[in-house]
PDB file of C-alpha atoms in Angstrom:
ATOM      1  CA  UNK A  34      22.659 -20.050 -50.608  1.00 44.00           C
ATOM      2  CA  UNK A  35      23.653 -21.987 -47.505  1.00 51.00           C
ATOM      3  CA  UNK A  36      22.032 -25.447 -47.409  1.00 67.00           C
ATOM      4  CA  UNK A  37      19.750 -25.742 -44.403  1.00 65.00           C
ATOM      5  CA  UNK A  38      20.788 -29.283 -43.483  1.00 69.00           C
ATOM      6  CA  UNK A  39      24.356 -28.065 -42.945  1.00 75.00           C
ATOM      7  CA  UNK A  40      23.184 -25.519 -40.391  1.00 79.00           C
ATOM      8  CA  UNK A  41      21.146 -27.877 -38.204  1.00 79.00           C
ATOM      9  CA  UNK A  42      22.135 -31.033 -36.289  1.00 83.00           C
ATOM     10  CA  UNK A  43      21.566 -34.466 -37.811  1.00 83.00           C
ATOM     11  CA  UNK A  44      18.421 -36.526 -37.126  1.00 87.00           C
ATOM     12  CA  UNK A  45      19.742 -38.193 -33.965  1.00 87.00           C
ATOM     13  CA  UNK A  46      21.062 -34.953 -32.457  1.00 87.00           C
ATOM     14  CA  UNK A  47      17.872 -33.132 -33.482  1.00 88.00           C
ATOM     15  CA  UNK A  48      15.771 -35.747 -31.667  1.00 90.00           C
ATOM     16  CA  UNK A  49      17.893 -35.302 -28.529  1.00 86.00           C
ATOM     17  CA  UNK A  50      17.534 -31.524 -28.808  1.00 87.00           C
ATOM     18  CA  UNK A  51      13.738 -31.731 -29.164  1.00 90.00           C
ATOM     19  CA  UNK A  52      13.488 -34.121 -26.206  1.00 88.00           C
ATOM     20  CA  UNK A  53      15.690 -31.896 -24.033  1.00 83.00           C
ATOM     21  CA  UNK A  54      13.615 -28.821 -24.887  1.00 86.00           C
ATOM     22  CA  UNK A  55      10.425 -30.727 -24.022  1.00 87.00           C
ATOM     23  CA  UNK A  56      11.804 -31.790 -20.642  1.00 80.00           C
ATOM     24  CA  UNK A  57      12.938 -28.247 -19.884  1.00 78.00           C
ATOM     25  CA  UNK A  58       9.554 -26.806 -20.845  1.00 83.00           C
ATOM     26  CA  UNK A  59       7.650 -29.411 -18.825  1.00 82.00           C
ATOM     27  CA  UNK A  60       9.683 -28.769 -15.666  1.00 74.00           C
ATOM     28  CA  UNK A  61       7.573 -26.458 -13.461  1.00 74.00           C
ATOM     29  CA  UNK A  62       9.201 -23.062 -13.201  1.00 77.00           C
ATOM     30  CA  UNK A  63       8.441 -19.376 -13.616  1.00 81.00           C
ATOM     31  CA  UNK A  64       7.150 -19.636 -17.210  1.00 87.00           C
ATOM     32  CA  UNK A  65       5.079 -22.729 -16.444  1.00 86.00           C
ATOM     33  CA  UNK A  66       3.448 -21.248 -13.346  1.00 83.00           C
ATOM     34  CA  UNK A  67       2.851 -17.838 -14.898  1.00 88.00           C
ATOM     35  CA  UNK A  68       1.129 -19.295 -17.962  1.00 91.00           C
ATOM     36  CA  UNK A  69      -1.164 -21.519 -15.906  1.00 87.00           C
ATOM     37  CA  UNK A  70      -1.974 -18.888 -13.302  1.00 84.00           C
ATOM     38  CA  UNK A  71      -2.773 -16.169 -15.850  1.00 87.00           C
ATOM     39  CA  UNK A  72      -4.987 -18.579 -17.791  1.00 90.00           C
ATOM     40  CA  UNK A  73      -6.918 -19.543 -14.654  1.00 82.00           C
ATOM     41  CA  UNK A  74      -7.265 -15.888 -13.659  1.00 81.00           C
ATOM     42  CA  UNK A  75      -7.970 -14.274 -17.012  1.00 86.00           C
ATOM     43  CA  UNK A  76      -8.933 -17.052 -19.410  1.00 88.00           C
ATOM     44  CA  UNK A  77      -7.493 -18.064 -22.756  1.00 92.00           C
ATOM     45  CA  UNK A  78      -6.616 -14.520 -23.853  1.00 94.00           C
ATOM     46  CA  UNK A  79      -4.576 -13.844 -20.716  1.00 93.00           C
ATOM     47  CA  UNK A  80      -2.741 -17.169 -20.998  1.00 94.00           C
ATOM     48  CA  UNK A  81      -1.906 -16.646 -24.672  1.00 96.00           C
ATOM     49  CA  UNK A  82      -0.719 -13.096 -23.999  1.00 96.00           C
ATOM     50  CA  UNK A  83       1.565 -14.258 -21.174  1.00 95.00           C
ATOM     51  CA  UNK A  84       2.897 -17.103 -23.344  1.00 95.00           C
ATOM     52  CA  UNK A  85       3.635 -14.711 -26.209  1.00 96.00           C
ATOM     53  CA  UNK A  86       5.482 -12.414 -23.805  1.00 96.00           C
ATOM     54  CA  UNK A  87       7.505 -15.338 -22.442  1.00 95.00           C
ATOM     55  CA  UNK A  88       8.479 -16.419 -25.939  1.00 95.00           C
ATOM     56  CA  UNK A  89       9.375 -12.857 -26.891  1.00 96.00           C
ATOM     57  CA  UNK A  90      11.708 -12.917 -23.900  1.00 94.00           C
ATOM     58  CA  UNK A  91      13.249 -16.164 -25.183  1.00 92.00           C
ATOM     59  CA  UNK A  92      13.852 -14.456 -28.531  1.00 93.00           C
ATOM     60  CA  UNK A  93      15.691 -11.652 -26.722  1.00 91.00           C
ATOM     61  CA  UNK A  94      17.839 -14.164 -24.827  1.00 89.00           C
ATOM     62  CA  UNK A  95      18.589 -16.197 -27.959  1.00 88.00           C
ATOM     63  CA  UNK A  96      19.728 -13.081 -29.816  1.00 89.00           C
ATOM     64  CA  UNK A  97      21.753 -11.915 -26.821  1.00 84.00           C
ATOM     65  CA  UNK A  98      23.488 -15.273 -26.494  1.00 81.00           C
ATOM     66  CA  UNK A  99      24.124 -15.515 -30.247  1.00 81.00           C
ATOM     67  CA  UNK A 100      25.811 -12.133 -30.310  1.00 81.00           C
ATOM     68  CA  UNK A 101      27.704 -12.471 -27.037  1.00 75.00           C
ATOM     69  CA  UNK A 102      25.696 -10.338 -24.622  1.00 64.00           C
ATOM     70  CA  UNK A 103      25.111 -13.260 -22.270  1.00 60.00           C
ATOM     71  CA  UNK A 104      28.863 -13.890 -22.230  1.00 66.00           C
ATOM     72  CA  UNK A 105      29.391 -10.282 -21.147  1.00 67.00           C
ATOM     73  CA  UNK A 106      27.126 -10.869 -18.136  1.00 61.00           C
ATOM     74  CA  UNK A 107      29.316 -13.807 -17.192  1.00 62.00           C
ATOM     75  CA  UNK A 108      32.484 -11.730 -17.566  1.00 70.00           C
ATOM     76  CA  UNK A 109      31.203  -8.765 -15.565  1.00 68.00           C
ATOM     77  CA  UNK A 110      29.743  -9.843 -12.190  1.00 69.00           C
ATOM     78  CA  UNK A 111      28.448  -6.335 -11.472  1.00 74.00           C
ATOM     79  CA  UNK A 112      26.273  -6.389 -14.590  1.00 67.00           C
ATOM     80  CA  UNK A 113      25.079  -9.873 -13.732  1.00 62.00           C
ATOM     81  CA  UNK A 114      24.184  -8.778 -10.219  1.00 71.00           C
ATOM     82  CA  UNK A 115      22.139  -5.830 -11.481  1.00 74.00           C
ATOM     83  CA  UNK A 116      20.069  -8.092 -13.749  1.00 65.00           C
ATOM     84  CA  UNK A 117      19.874 -10.684 -10.977  1.00 68.00           C
ATOM     85  CA  UNK A 118      18.481  -8.258  -8.414  1.00 78.00           C
ATOM     86  CA  UNK A 119      16.082  -6.723 -10.932  1.00 74.00           C
ATOM     87  CA  UNK A 120      14.776 -10.163 -11.875  1.00 66.00           C
ATOM     88  CA  UNK A 121      14.420 -11.255  -8.258  1.00 74.00           C
ATOM     89  CA  UNK A 122      12.614  -8.039  -7.331  1.00 80.00           C
ATOM     90  CA  UNK A 123      10.203  -8.518 -10.231  1.00 70.00           C
ATOM     91  CA  UNK A 124       9.485 -12.111  -9.201  1.00 70.00           C
ATOM     92  CA  UNK A 125       8.813 -11.003  -5.621  1.00 82.00           C
ATOM     93  CA  UNK A 126       6.474  -8.290  -6.916  1.00 78.00           C
ATOM     94  CA  UNK A 127       4.613 -10.868  -9.009  1.00 72.00           C
ATOM     95  CA  UNK A 128       4.504 -13.315  -6.104  1.00 77.00           C
ATOM     96  CA  UNK A 129       3.082 -10.736  -3.727  1.00 84.00           C
ATOM     97  CA  UNK A 130       0.521  -9.769  -6.362  1.00 77.00           C
ATOM     98  CA  UNK A 131      -0.567 -13.403  -6.664  1.00 72.00           C
ATOM     99  CA  UNK A 132      -0.834 -13.736  -2.881  1.00 81.00           C
ATOM    100  CA  UNK A 133      -2.918 -10.571  -2.764  1.00 80.00           C
ATOM    101  CA  UNK A 134      -5.099 -11.895  -5.588  1.00 71.00           C
ATOM    102  CA  UNK A 135      -5.520 -15.176  -3.703  1.00 71.00           C
ATOM    103  CA  UNK A 136      -6.698 -13.298  -0.616  1.00 71.00           C
ATOM    104  CA  UNK A 137      -9.023 -11.046  -2.596  1.00 69.00           C
ATOM    105  CA  UNK A 138     -10.526 -14.040  -4.408  1.00 61.00           C
ATOM    106  CA  UNK A 139     -11.181 -15.797  -1.123  1.00 59.00           C
ATOM    107  CA  UNK A 140     -12.700 -12.733   0.523  1.00 55.00           C
ATOM    108  CA  UNK A 141     -14.595 -11.821  -2.636  1.00 52.00           C
ATOM    109  CA  UNK A 142     -16.130 -15.285  -2.884  1.00 49.00           C
ATOM    110  CA  UNK A 143     -17.247 -15.134   0.721  1.00 45.00           C
ATOM    111  CA  UNK A 144     -18.767 -11.687   0.237  1.00 45.00           C
ATOM    112  CA  UNK A 145     -20.122 -12.357  -3.310  1.00 47.00           C
ATOM    113  CA  UNK A 146     -18.071  -9.417  -4.505  1.00 44.00           C
ATOM    114  CA  UNK A 147     -17.688  -8.576  -8.180  1.00 45.00           C
ATOM    115  CA  UNK A 148     -14.542 -10.002  -9.824  1.00 48.00           C
ATOM    116  CA  UNK A 149     -11.501  -7.826 -10.343  1.00 50.00           C
ATOM    117  CA  UNK A 150     -11.251  -6.096 -13.752  1.00 57.00           C
ATOM    118  CA  UNK A 151      -9.444  -8.032 -16.458  1.00 68.00           C
ATOM    119  CA  UNK A 152      -5.974  -6.992 -17.543  1.00 78.00           C
ATOM    120  CA  UNK A 153      -5.387  -5.901 -21.102  1.00 89.00           C
ATOM    121  CA  UNK A 154      -3.659  -8.212 -23.588  1.00 93.00           C
ATOM    122  CA  UNK A 155      -0.641  -5.874 -23.591  1.00 93.00           C
ATOM    123  CA  UNK A 156      -0.392  -5.952 -19.789  1.00 93.00           C
ATOM    124  CA  UNK A 157      -0.276  -9.763 -19.696  1.00 94.00           C
ATOM    125  CA  UNK A 158       2.233  -9.755 -22.560  1.00 96.00           C
ATOM    126  CA  UNK A 159       4.502  -7.380 -20.623  1.00 94.00           C
ATOM    127  CA  UNK A 160       4.338  -9.561 -17.514  1.00 92.00           C
ATOM    128  CA  UNK A 161       5.460 -12.588 -19.524  1.00 93.00           C
ATOM    129  CA  UNK A 162       8.165 -10.604 -21.313  1.00 94.00           C
ATOM    130  CA  UNK A 163       9.692  -9.001 -18.221  1.00 91.00           C
ATOM    131  CA  UNK A 164       9.514 -12.216 -16.199  1.00 87.00           C
ATOM    132  CA  UNK A 165      11.604 -13.967 -18.836  1.00 88.00           C
ATOM    133  CA  UNK A 166      13.970 -11.161 -19.846  1.00 88.00           C
ATOM    134  CA  UNK A 167      14.868 -10.321 -16.241  1.00 83.00           C
ATOM    135  CA  UNK A 168      15.879 -13.903 -15.474  1.00 77.00           C
ATOM    136  CA  UNK A 169      19.641 -14.212 -16.116  1.00 71.00           C
ATOM    137  CA  UNK A 170      19.399 -17.982 -15.722  1.00 70.00           C
ATOM    138  CA  UNK A 171      17.574 -18.070 -19.064  1.00 78.00           C
ATOM    139  CA  UNK A 172      20.417 -16.135 -20.692  1.00 76.00           C
ATOM    140  CA  UNK A 173      23.012 -18.572 -19.388  1.00 72.00           C
ATOM    141  CA  UNK A 174      20.841 -21.510 -20.403  1.00 74.00           C
ATOM    142  CA  UNK A 175      20.894 -20.360 -24.019  1.00 80.00           C
ATOM    143  CA  UNK A 176      24.614 -19.691 -23.791  1.00 74.00           C
ATOM    144  CA  UNK A 177      25.365 -23.165 -22.376  1.00 72.00           C
ATOM    145  CA  UNK A 178      22.719 -25.331 -24.073  1.00 77.00           C
ATOM    146  CA  UNK A 179      22.388 -24.259 -27.704  1.00 78.00           C
ATOM    147  CA  UNK A 180      26.093 -24.388 -28.686  1.00 77.00           C
ATOM    148  CA  UNK A 181      26.159 -28.111 -27.870  1.00 77.00           C
ATOM    149  CA  UNK A 182      23.900 -28.737 -30.881  1.00 83.00           C
ATOM    150  CA  UNK A 183      25.566 -26.434 -33.397  1.00 81.00           C
ATOM    151  CA  UNK A 184      27.100 -28.741 -36.050  1.00 83.00           C
ATOM    152  CA  UNK A 185      30.877 -28.654 -36.054  1.00 75.00           C
ATOM    153  CA  UNK A 186      30.820 -28.480 -39.855  1.00 79.00           C
ATOM    154  CA  UNK A 187      28.327 -25.620 -40.000  1.00 78.00           C
ATOM    155  CA  UNK A 188      29.543 -22.966 -42.455  1.00 80.00           C
ATOM    156  CA  UNK A 189      27.860 -20.215 -40.406  1.00 83.00           C
ATOM    157  CA  UNK A 190      27.737 -21.047 -36.722  1.00 79.00           C
ATOM    158  CA  UNK A 191      25.936 -17.864 -35.667  1.00 81.00           C
ATOM    159  CA  UNK A 192      23.141 -18.635 -38.122  1.00 85.00           C
ATOM    160  CA  UNK A 193      23.004 -22.219 -36.800  1.00 85.00           C
ATOM    161  CA  UNK A 194      22.728 -20.831 -33.280  1.00 84.00           C
ATOM    162  CA  UNK A 195      19.875 -18.541 -34.316  1.00 88.00           C
ATOM    163  CA  UNK A 196      18.023 -21.378 -36.065  1.00 90.00           C
ATOM    164  CA  UNK A 197      18.294 -23.547 -32.948  1.00 90.00           C
ATOM    165  CA  UNK A 198      17.067 -20.611 -30.878  1.00 90.00           C
ATOM    166  CA  UNK A 199      14.083 -20.240 -33.216  1.00 92.00           C
ATOM    167  CA  UNK A 200      13.378 -23.962 -32.877  1.00 92.00           C
ATOM    168  CA  UNK A 201      13.472 -23.640 -29.090  1.00 92.00           C
ATOM    169  CA  UNK A 202      11.099 -20.659 -29.154  1.00 93.00           C
ATOM    170  CA  UNK A 203       8.578 -22.335 -31.475  1.00 94.00           C
ATOM    171  CA  UNK A 204       8.578 -25.615 -29.554  1.00 94.00           C
ATOM    172  CA  UNK A 205       8.309 -23.737 -26.267  1.00 93.00           C
ATOM    173  CA  UNK A 206       5.367 -21.714 -27.556  1.00 94.00           C
ATOM    174  CA  UNK A 207       3.527 -24.848 -28.671  1.00 96.00           C
ATOM    175  CA  UNK A 208       4.055 -26.356 -25.221  1.00 95.00           C
ATOM    176  CA  UNK A 209       2.744 -23.213 -23.518  1.00 95.00           C
ATOM    177  CA  UNK A 210      -0.317 -23.283 -25.786  1.00 96.00           C
ATOM    178  CA  UNK A 211      -0.945 -26.840 -24.584  1.00 95.00           C
ATOM    179  CA  UNK A 212      -0.664 -25.575 -21.009  1.00 93.00           C
ATOM    180  CA  UNK A 213      -3.205 -22.846 -21.754  1.00 94.00           C
ATOM    181  CA  UNK A 214      -5.625 -25.392 -23.216  1.00 94.00           C
ATOM    182  CA  UNK A 215      -5.226 -27.680 -20.192  1.00 90.00           C
ATOM    183  CA  UNK A 216      -5.674 -24.781 -17.763  1.00 88.00           C
ATOM    184  CA  UNK A 217      -8.848 -23.678 -19.581  1.00 88.00           C
ATOM    185  CA  UNK A 218     -10.133 -27.237 -19.356  1.00 85.00           C
ATOM    186  CA  UNK A 219      -9.301 -27.343 -15.649  1.00 79.00           C
ATOM    187  CA  UNK A 220     -11.152 -24.076 -15.126  1.00 75.00           C
ATOM    188  CA  UNK A 221     -14.246 -25.425 -16.884  1.00 73.00           C
ATOM    189  CA  UNK A 222     -14.123 -28.625 -14.863  1.00 65.00           C
ATOM    190  CA  UNK A 223     -14.451 -26.779 -11.604  1.00 58.00           C
ATOM    191  CA  UNK A 224     -11.690 -24.307 -10.841  1.00 51.00           C
ATOM    192  CA  UNK A 225     -13.916 -22.481  -8.374  1.00 53.00           C
ATOM    193  CA  UNK A 226     -12.959 -19.307  -6.594  1.00 59.00           C
ATOM    194  CA  UNK A 227     -11.551 -21.353  -3.733  1.00 62.00           C
ATOM    195  CA  UNK A 228      -9.435 -23.489  -6.087  1.00 61.00           C
ATOM    196  CA  UNK A 229      -8.152 -20.407  -7.876  1.00 63.00           C
ATOM    197  CA  UNK A 230      -7.328 -18.822  -4.546  1.00 68.00           C
ATOM    198  CA  UNK A 231      -5.256 -21.854  -3.566  1.00 69.00           C
ATOM    199  CA  UNK A 232      -3.479 -21.938  -6.935  1.00 67.00           C
ATOM    200  CA  UNK A 233      -2.713 -18.220  -6.732  1.00 67.00           C
ATOM    201  CA  UNK A 234      -1.399 -18.658  -3.212  1.00 75.00           C
ATOM    202  CA  UNK A 235       0.846 -21.568  -4.198  1.00 72.00           C
ATOM    203  CA  UNK A 236       2.033 -19.666  -7.267  1.00 68.00           C
ATOM    204  CA  UNK A 237       2.847 -16.595  -5.189  1.00 73.00           C
ATOM    205  CA  UNK A 238       4.886 -18.645  -2.716  1.00 78.00           C
ATOM    206  CA  UNK A 239       6.680 -20.387  -5.606  1.00 71.00           C
ATOM    207  CA  UNK A 240       7.549 -17.084  -7.301  1.00 66.00           C
ATOM    208  CA  UNK A 241       8.994 -15.660  -4.095  1.00 79.00           C
ATOM    209  CA  UNK A 242      10.922 -18.901  -3.551  1.00 77.00           C
ATOM    210  CA  UNK A 243      12.289 -18.738  -7.097  1.00 65.00           C
ATOM    211  CA  UNK A 244      13.366 -15.140  -6.482  1.00 72.00           C
ATOM    212  CA  UNK A 245      15.336 -16.200  -3.398  1.00 77.00           C
ATOM    213  CA  UNK A 246      16.871 -19.069  -5.346  1.00 68.00           C
ATOM    214  CA  UNK A 247      17.802 -16.704  -8.165  1.00 61.00           C
ATOM    215  CA  UNK A 248      19.711 -14.489  -5.731  1.00 69.00           C
ATOM    216  CA  UNK A 249      21.923 -17.462  -4.858  1.00 69.00           C
ATOM    217  CA  UNK A 250      22.953 -17.993  -8.488  1.00 58.00           C
ATOM    218  CA  UNK A 251      26.418 -16.958  -9.594  1.00 53.00           C
ATOM    219  CA  UNK A 252      27.612 -16.076 -13.104  1.00 51.00           C
ATOM    220  CA  UNK A 253      29.142 -18.822 -15.176  1.00 46.00           C
ATOM    221  CA  UNK A 254      32.903 -18.805 -14.910  1.00 43.00           C
ATOM    222  CA  UNK A 255      34.576 -17.400 -17.992  1.00 40.00           C
TER     223      UNK A 255
END
């Protein structure tokens, strides 16, 4: 049986890895905004479902990077471009949906209209999953970031890579759960319809902006 300590970085490198993952998770981006916005719109269940979908997407990317699929995207620009355009289109679709929701919330509050029906748990999970899986930047992040912490003396580097990927997923999920709790608290403290409308509007603009930024990305040189 392979000893676990040989597969993972030493204490100092592990601390650096954990700190880097925390900084990356805390930097506002697609996952951050989606988790907060879905929690404010649909409550704890919606936020948890989106977070689970996001982390499922990270699992897909970690496995793809460990077994070389991310490297293939870098080697074949056409494949990268297909994923890139699909991811950007999905972000634009989400952004427009958030802008529409912001408008409907504002109009609905003014007219005392009934709230929109809640999404199912599976629907929020799918949104989180597709948002993450269709972002090639996440694939290249795993490909570039995780290998730096694979011990040089590891007897099974693929297994080390997978363990680091699992660490990243678990730590990321815990951070997203903290975001959900904070968003629920914010909602209880007075996230009125107007506040939610503003947050949806800002989130929609951010998603569309991220989509445009994504289209400017280029594959990592082989």
